[in-house]
Each structure stands twice: as C-alpha cells, then as structure tokens.
Coordinates of C-alpha atoms in Angstrom, one line a residue:
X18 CA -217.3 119.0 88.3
X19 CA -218.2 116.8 91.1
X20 CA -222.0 117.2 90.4
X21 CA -221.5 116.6 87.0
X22 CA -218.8 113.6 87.5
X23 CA -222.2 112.0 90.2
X24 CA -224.7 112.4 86.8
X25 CA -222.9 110.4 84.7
X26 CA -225.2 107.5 84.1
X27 CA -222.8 104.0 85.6
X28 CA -223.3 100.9 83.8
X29 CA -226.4 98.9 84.9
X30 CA -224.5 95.8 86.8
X31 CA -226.8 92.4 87.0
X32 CA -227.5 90.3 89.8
X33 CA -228.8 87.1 89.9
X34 CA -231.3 86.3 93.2
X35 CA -231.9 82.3 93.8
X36 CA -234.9 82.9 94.9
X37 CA -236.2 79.0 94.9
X38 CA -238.0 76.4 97.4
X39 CA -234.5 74.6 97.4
X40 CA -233.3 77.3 99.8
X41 CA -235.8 76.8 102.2
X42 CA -234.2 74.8 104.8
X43 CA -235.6 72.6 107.8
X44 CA -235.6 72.7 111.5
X45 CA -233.7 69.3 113.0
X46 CA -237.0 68.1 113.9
X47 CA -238.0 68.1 110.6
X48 CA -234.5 66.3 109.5
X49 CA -235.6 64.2 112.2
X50 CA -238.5 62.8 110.8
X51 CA -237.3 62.0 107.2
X52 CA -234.7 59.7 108.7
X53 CA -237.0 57.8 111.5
X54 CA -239.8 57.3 108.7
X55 CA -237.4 54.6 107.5
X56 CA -235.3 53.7 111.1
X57 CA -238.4 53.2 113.0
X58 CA -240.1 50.4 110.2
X59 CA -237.2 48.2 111.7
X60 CA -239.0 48.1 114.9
X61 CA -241.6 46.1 113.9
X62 CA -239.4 43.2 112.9
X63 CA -236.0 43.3 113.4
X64 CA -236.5 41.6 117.0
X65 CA -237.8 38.8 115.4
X66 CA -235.5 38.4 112.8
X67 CA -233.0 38.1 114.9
X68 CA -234.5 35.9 117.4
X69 CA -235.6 33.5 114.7
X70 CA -231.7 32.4 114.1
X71 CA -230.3 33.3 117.6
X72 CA -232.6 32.7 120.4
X73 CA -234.5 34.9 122.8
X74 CA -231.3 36.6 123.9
X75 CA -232.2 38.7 120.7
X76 CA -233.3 41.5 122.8
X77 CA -230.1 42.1 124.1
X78 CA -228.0 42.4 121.1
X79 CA -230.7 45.1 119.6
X80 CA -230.0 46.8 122.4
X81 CA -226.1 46.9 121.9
X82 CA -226.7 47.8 118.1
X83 CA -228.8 50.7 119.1
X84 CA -226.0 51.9 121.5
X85 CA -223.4 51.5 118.7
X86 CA -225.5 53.1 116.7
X87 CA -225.1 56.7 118.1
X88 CA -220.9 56.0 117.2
X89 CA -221.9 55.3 113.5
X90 CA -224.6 58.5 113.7
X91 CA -221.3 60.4 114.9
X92 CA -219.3 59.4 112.1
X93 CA -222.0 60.3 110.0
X94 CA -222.3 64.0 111.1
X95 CA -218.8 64.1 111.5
X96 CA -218.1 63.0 107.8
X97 CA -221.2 65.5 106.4
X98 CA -219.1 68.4 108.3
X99 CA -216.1 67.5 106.8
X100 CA -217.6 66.8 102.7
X101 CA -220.5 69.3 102.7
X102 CA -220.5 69.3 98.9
X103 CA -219.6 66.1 97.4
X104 CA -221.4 63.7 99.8
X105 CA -220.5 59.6 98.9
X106 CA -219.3 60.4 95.7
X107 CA -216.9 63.2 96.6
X108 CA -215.2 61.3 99.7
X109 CA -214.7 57.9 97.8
X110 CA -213.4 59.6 94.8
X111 CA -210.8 61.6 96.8
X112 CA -209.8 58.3 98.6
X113 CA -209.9 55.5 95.5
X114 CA -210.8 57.1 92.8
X115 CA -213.4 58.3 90.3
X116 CA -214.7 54.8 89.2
X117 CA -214.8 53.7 92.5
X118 CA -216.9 56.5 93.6
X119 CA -219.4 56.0 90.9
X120 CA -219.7 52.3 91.5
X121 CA -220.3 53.6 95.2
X122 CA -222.7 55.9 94.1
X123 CA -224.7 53.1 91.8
X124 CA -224.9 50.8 94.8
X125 CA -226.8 53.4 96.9
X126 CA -229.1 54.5 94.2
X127 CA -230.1 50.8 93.8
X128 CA -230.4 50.4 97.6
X129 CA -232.6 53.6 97.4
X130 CA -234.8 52.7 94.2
X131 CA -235.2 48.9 95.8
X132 CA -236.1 50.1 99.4
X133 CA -238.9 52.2 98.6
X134 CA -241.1 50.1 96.4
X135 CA -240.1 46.9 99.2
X136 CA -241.5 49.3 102.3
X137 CA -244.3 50.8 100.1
X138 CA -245.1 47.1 99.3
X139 CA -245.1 45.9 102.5
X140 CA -247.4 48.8 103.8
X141 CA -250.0 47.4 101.3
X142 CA -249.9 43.5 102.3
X143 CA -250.0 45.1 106.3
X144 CA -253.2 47.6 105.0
X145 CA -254.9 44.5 103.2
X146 CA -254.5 41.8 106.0
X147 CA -256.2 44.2 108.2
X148 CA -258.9 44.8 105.9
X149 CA -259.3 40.9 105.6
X150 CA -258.9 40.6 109.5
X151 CA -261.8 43.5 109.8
X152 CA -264.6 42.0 107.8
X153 CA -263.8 38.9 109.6
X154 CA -264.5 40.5 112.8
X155 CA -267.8 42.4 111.2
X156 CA -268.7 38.8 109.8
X157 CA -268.6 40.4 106.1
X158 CA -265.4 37.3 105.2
X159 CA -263.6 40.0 102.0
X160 CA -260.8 37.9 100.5
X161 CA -258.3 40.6 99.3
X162 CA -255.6 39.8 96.5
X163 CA -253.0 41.1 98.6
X164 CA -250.2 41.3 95.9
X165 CA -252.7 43.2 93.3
X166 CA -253.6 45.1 96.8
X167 CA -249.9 46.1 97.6
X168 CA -248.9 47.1 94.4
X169 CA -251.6 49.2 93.4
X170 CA -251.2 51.0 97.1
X171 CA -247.4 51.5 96.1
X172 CA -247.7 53.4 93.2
X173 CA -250.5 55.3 94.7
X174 CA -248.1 56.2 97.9
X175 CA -244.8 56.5 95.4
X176 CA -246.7 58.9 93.1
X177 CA -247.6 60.7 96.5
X178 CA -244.7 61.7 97.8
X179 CA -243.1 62.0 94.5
X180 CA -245.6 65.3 94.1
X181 CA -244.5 66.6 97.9
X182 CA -240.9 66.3 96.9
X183 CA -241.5 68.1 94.0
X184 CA -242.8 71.0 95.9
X185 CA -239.6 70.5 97.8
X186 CA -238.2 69.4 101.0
X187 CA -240.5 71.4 103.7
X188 CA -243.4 69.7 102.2
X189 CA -241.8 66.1 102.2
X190 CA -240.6 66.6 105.6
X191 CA -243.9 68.1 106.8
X192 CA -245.5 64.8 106.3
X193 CA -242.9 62.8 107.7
X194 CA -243.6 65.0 110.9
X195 CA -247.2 63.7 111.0
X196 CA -245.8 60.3 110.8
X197 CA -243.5 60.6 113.6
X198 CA -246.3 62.2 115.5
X199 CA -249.0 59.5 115.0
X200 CA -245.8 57.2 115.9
X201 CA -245.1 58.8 118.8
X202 CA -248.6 58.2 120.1
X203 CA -248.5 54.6 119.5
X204 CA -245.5 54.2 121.3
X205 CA -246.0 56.0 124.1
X206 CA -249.3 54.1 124.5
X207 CA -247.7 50.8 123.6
X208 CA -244.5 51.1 126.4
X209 CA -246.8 52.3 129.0
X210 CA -249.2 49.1 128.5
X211 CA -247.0 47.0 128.3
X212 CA -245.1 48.1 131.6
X213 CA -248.2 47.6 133.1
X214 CA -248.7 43.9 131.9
X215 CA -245.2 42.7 133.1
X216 CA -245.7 44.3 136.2
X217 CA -249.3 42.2 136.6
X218 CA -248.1 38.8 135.0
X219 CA -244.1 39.5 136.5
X220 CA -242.3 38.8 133.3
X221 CA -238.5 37.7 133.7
X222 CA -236.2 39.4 131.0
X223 CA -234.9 37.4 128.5
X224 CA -231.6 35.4 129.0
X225 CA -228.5 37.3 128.8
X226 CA -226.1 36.6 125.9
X227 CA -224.0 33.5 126.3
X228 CA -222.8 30.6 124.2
X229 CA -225.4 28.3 126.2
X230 CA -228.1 30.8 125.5
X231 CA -228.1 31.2 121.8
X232 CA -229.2 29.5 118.8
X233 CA -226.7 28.4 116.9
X234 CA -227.5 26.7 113.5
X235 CA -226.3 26.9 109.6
X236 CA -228.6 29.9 109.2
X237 CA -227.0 31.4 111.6
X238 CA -223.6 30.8 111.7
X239 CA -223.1 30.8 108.0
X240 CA -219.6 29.9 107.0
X241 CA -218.8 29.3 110.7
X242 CA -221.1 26.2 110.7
X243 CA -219.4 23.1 111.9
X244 CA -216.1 24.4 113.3
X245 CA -217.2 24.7 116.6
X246 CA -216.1 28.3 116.9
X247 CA -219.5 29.0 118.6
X248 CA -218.5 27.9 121.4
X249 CA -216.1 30.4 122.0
X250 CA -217.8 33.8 124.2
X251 CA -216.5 36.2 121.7
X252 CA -217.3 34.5 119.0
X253 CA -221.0 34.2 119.8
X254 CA -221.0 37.7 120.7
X255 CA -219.9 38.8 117.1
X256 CA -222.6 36.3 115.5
X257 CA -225.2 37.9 117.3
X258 CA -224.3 41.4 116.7
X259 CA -224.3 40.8 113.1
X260 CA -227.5 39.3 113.3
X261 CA -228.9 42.1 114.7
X262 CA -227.1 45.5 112.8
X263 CA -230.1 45.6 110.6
X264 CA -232.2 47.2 114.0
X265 CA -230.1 50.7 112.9
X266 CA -231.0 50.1 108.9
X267 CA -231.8 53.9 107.7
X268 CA -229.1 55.9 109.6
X269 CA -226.9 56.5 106.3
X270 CA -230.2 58.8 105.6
X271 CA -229.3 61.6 108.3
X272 CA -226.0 62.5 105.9
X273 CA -228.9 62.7 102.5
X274 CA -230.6 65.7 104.7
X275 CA -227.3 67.2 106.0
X276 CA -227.9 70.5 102.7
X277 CA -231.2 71.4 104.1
X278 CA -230.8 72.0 107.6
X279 CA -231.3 75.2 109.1
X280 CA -228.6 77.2 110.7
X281 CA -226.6 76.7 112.9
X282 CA -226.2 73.3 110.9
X283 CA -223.6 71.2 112.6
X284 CA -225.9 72.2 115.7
X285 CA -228.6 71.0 114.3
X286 CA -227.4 68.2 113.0
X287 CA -226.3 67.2 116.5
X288 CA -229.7 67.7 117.5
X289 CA -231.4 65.9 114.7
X290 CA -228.9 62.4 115.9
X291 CA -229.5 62.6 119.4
X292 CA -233.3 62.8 118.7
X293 CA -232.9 60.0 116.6
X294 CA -230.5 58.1 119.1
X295 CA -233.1 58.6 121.7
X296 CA -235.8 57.6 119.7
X297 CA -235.1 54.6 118.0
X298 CA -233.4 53.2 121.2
X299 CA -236.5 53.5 123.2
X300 CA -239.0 52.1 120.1
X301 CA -236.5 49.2 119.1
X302 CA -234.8 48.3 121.8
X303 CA -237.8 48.0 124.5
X304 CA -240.1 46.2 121.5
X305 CA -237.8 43.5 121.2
X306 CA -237.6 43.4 125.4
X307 CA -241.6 43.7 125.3
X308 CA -242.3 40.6 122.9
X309 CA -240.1 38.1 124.5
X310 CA -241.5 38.9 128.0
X311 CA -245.1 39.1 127.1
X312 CA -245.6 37.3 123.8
X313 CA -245.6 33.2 124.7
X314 CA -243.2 31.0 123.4
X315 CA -245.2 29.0 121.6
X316 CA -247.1 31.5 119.5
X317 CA -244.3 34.4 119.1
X318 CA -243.0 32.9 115.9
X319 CA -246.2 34.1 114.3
X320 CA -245.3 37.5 115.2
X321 CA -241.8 37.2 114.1
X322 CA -242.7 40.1 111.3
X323 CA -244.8 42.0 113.6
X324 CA -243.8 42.1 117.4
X325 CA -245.9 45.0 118.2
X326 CA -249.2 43.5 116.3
X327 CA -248.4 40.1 118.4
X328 CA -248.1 42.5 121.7
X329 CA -250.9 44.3 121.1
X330 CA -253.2 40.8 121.4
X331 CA -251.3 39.5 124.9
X332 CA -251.1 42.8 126.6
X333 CA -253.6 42.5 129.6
X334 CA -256.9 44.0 129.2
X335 CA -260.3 43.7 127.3
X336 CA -260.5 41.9 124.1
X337 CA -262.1 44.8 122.1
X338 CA -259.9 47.2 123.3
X339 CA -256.5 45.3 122.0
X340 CA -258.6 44.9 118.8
X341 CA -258.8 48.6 118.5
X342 CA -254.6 48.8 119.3
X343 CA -253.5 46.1 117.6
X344 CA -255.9 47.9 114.0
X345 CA -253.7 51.2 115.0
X346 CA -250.6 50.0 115.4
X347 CA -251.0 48.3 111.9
X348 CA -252.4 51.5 110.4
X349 CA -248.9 53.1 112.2
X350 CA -247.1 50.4 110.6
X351 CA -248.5 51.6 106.9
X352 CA -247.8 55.3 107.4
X353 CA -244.3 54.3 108.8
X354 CA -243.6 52.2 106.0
X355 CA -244.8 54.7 103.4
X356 CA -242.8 57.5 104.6
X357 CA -239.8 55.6 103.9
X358 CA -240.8 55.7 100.4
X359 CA -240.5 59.5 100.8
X360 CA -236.9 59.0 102.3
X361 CA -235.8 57.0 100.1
X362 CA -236.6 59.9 97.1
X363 CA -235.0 62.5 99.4
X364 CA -231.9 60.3 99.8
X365 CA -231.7 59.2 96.0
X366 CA -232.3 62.9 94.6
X367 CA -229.3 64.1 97.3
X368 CA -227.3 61.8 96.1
X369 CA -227.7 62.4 92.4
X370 CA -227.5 66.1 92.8
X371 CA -223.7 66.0 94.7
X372 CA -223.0 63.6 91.4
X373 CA -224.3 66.3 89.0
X374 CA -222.5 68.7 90.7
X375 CA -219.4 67.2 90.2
X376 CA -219.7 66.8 86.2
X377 CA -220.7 63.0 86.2
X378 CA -224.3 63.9 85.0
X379 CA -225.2 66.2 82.4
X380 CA -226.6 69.9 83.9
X381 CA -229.9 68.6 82.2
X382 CA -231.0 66.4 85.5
X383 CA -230.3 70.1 87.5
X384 CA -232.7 72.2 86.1
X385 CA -234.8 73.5 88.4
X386 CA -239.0 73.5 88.4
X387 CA -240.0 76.6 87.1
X388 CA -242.9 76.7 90.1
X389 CA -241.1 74.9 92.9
X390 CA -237.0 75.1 92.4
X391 CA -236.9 71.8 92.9
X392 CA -234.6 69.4 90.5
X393 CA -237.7 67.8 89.7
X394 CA -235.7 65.6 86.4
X395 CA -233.6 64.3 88.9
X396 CA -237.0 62.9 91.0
X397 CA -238.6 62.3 88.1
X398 CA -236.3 59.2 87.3
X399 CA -235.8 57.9 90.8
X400 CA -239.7 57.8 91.0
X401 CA -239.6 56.2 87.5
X402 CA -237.0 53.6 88.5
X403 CA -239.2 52.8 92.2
X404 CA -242.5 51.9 89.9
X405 CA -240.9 50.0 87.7
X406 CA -240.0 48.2 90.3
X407 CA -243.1 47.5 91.9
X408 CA -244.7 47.1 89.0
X409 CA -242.2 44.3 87.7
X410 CA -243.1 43.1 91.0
X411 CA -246.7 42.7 90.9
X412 CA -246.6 43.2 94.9
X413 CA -244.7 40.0 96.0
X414 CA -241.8 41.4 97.7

C-alpha cells in the first residue's frame, strides 16, 4: 500500500527562479563610487563659489559643511533602513500624502534629468579648453566651438553610460570605480604637492570666520541686504553656511543605491558613508584651504570655477611639469564630471522603479531586458529626457 501510495505520480508544482542582472548586488566600494562621481565634481568649484560672495574665510565654512555633512549621510542611511521599498515617494506619501509624494518625486527626476546633461556639458567645455590650451602650447593655435564641442561630447558620454546601465548596476558601478581610482591618484598627488609648497613659501591659513572677515554684499545677503543683520556673529555664520551647503551637493545619491548593496546591507551602507565622509572631506575641504593659501589674490578669481587647475600652475616646481598636472587634473575633472551623468541615470531609474512599484506607473516601464534584467524602459526615457536636454541646449549650460 505504502509502495503503491509513493507511485502515485504528485502534481508537477512550478517555480519561478529570478534569475536576472538586477540581483547582482555591489560591494560598498562600489556604492561608493556611484555617489563620489557626482560629490567629488563640487570640489573643483564650490570653494570658489563661495568665496566669490563671502570672502576668503570660504575655506572654513566648506569645512563645517563637510562635517555636517556626515549628520545628513546619517539620516540618509537611517531613513533607507527604515523605507527599504518605497524610497521618496513611499515616506512623503505616508507623511502628506499621495500628491504630495508625486510632486516630490517629479522635482527629483527633474533635478536628475537637468544634472546630468549640465555635468556632461561641462566635462566637454573643460575637454575642449584643454584641447585649445594644448595646440597653443605645440604652436598649432585650434579654435574649438566649445558649445558644438560640449554637446556633441554629452550625448556621446549620456549614450555611454546609458548602454552600462543597461547591462545593469555592476557594470555602471565598475566604471565609476575607475573614476574614483584615477581621482584618487590626482589627489593624493595634488595634497602632497601642495603641502610641500606651503611649507617652502610658509602660507598663512585663511582668516577665520567673523563679521569683519567676510564679504557681505546683495549677492550675498539676499533678502538680508540693508538691515544690517550682518553684523550680528550668528548671523554671518548662517550666511556663510548657506553659501557653502552646495560643497555636499550629491549625497541624496547614497539612498538611490541603498537596493543594490551587498549583504550585510545596513553594514555596508555604513561603510559606503564613512568612505564617502572621509573622502569628500579631505578632497573639498583641503582644495578650498589649498587655493587660498597658494593661489594669489589677484589672480584667484580666474580660478574661481577651477581651484585645482589654478593650483596646479602656482604649486612650486618646473613649468613643464605643472603643465603636465594641471592637463591631468582637467582630464580628471572630465571623467569626474561624466560619471555623474551615470549617477544621475542610477538615481533617476531608482527612483522611478520604487514609483512603479507602488502603482503610479504602469507595469510597462518594469519589464525587464530580456538579456540583462534590467528595467531598460524605465532608462530608456530618463536617457531620452537628459538628450533632449542637451540637445535643446546646444552646449551653453
């Protein structure tokens, strides 16, 4: 009975096995990466944005911004432990509501589908006045149409790194790895010359924060202007810290990559912020410190959008050899810039895939690749959206 109870043919049961690149998940280094691709662009300039409306105690406040930052990357891995699954959308719906949470979600899209074309852009124009500046030094003069220039390198990086994220997220992040690396050579390079040139010229640091120190004009104090609230410590303090909270632009990134870290992942995610703490407070922070005490007075302003190209040319040392630096650290600048265009496309289609999840978009923009797994309909239009942009454009950003 019992032999012929086991030969009785059960009913076949099916199982479904996800067996897709969108389970592959990435190491915190990796996670890493994606999110200094677009932190570390901010190094280049943020020091002299800042200084340009309040002073050379700049350096200073991108230093406190960089410290604050590690509370606001806390919050951030807090709040991706907390809303795995739903993301922006999920925690502003529960809080105000669904409209709400969709007007939330349409702001960062736009800020995603604006801020790749404007760093891809930008990586062209830096890539085309070092071509000009080149054949100047060759004496072959090339004038170079540096909008038509910028734009055509856009699309050609945007198309890129739309086919990597296609593949999926290990591919994407793979090359913002060699980005960071190449990066990482730079800098290393860059903060040990430039100790080396304060410690032969004796630099002074610049002048610490105070009401007497600062700059303080309409482009600066905005609405404030011409109440004399300035003069108040605190005050000033505030001014210059707003002035300067664009030095941690790109954090919001490290909760877009939250899904596809490894396990153990709130480990990992801890890991993947205080590498990027560490990072960006060393890069940003010491450039700003580095430009005011080497670059001169007189000449920094031409700088203003690229400290590290301006230190590169009054770093002590033969002419030929900053030459050489100051071409690399441009050529950094482009790779830095471009792989912001790929975290801007991991960011959007994270976004956009916690909204589909929730019913707001149609299963349609899930469907996965049939190669890669990836939801390739989803990165299809946020790659559509980015070259309209630069194309509308032209390259003038």
């Amino acid at each position: 009975m019992a032999s012929s109870l086991e030969n009785i043919k059960r009913p076949a049961v099916q199982v479904f096995v996800a067996t897709t690149v969108m389970l592959t998940f990435i190491s915190f280094w990796r996670a890493a990466a994606i999110v200094l691709s677009d932190l570390a662009s901010s190094a280049y300039y943020v020091g002299g944005d800042a200084e340009k409306v309040i002073g050379k105690s700049a350096p200073w406040f991108i230093l406190a911004v960089m410290l604050f930052s590690y509370a606001v990357r806390s919050v951030y891995i807090e709040s991706s432990s907390m809303f795995v699954r739903g993301g922006v959308y999920r925690v502003v719906k529960e809080a105000m509501g669904s409209t709400l949470a969709k007007l939330s979600v349409s702001a960062l899209l736009f800020d995603y589908v604006l801020t790749g074309p404007i760093s891809a852009v930008s990586a062209g124009q830096y890539l085309a006045g070092l071509v000009e500046e080149v054949s100047r030094y060759i004496h072959r003069p090339l004038h170079v149409n540096q909008d038509a220039f910028a734009a055509v390198f856009a699309v050609a990086v945007t198309l890129y790194f739309w086919r990597k994220n296609i593949q999926g997220i290990h591919e994407s992040s793979d090359k913002a790895m060699f980005i960071m690396k190449t990066t990482t050579v730079m800098v290393v390079i860059l903060i040990a010359w430039c100790l080396l040139t304060i410690f032969k010229v004796s630099a002074h640091l610049p002048p610490l924060p105070s009401p007497s120190s600062m700059k303080f004009d309409r482009e600066s104090l905005g609405w404030l202007f011409g109440h004399g609230l300035e003069r108040i410590t605190i005050i000033a303090l505030l001014v210059g810290f707003g002035h300067s909270v664009l030095a941690m632009s790109g954090e919001e990134t490290l909760t877009q990559v939250n899904r596809e870290i490894e396990h153990p992942k709130l480990k990992n995610l801890e890991r993947a912020g205080l590498v990027i703490f560490l990072y960006s407070l060393l890069f940003t922070s010491l450039v700003s410190f580095f430009a005011v005490m080497i670059i001169p007075d007189k000449v920094r302003p031409e700088y203003f959008a690229n400290l590290i190209s301006g230190l590169a040319m009054y770093m002590i040392g033969p002419l030929t050899l900053k030459l050489i630096f100051q071409a690399f650290v441009v050529v950094v600048g482009v790779l830095i810039l471009s792989g912001a265009v790929n975290t801007a496309i991991v960011g959007a289609n994270g976004v956009l895939n916690r909204v589909s999840e929730d019913g707001v978009l149609t299963s349609w923009f899930q469907r996965p690749h049939k190669k890669f797994g990836t939801t390739y309909r989803i990165i299809d239009l946020v790659v559509i959206l980015q070259l309209f942009t630069i194309i509308a454009s032209r390259g003038n950003v």
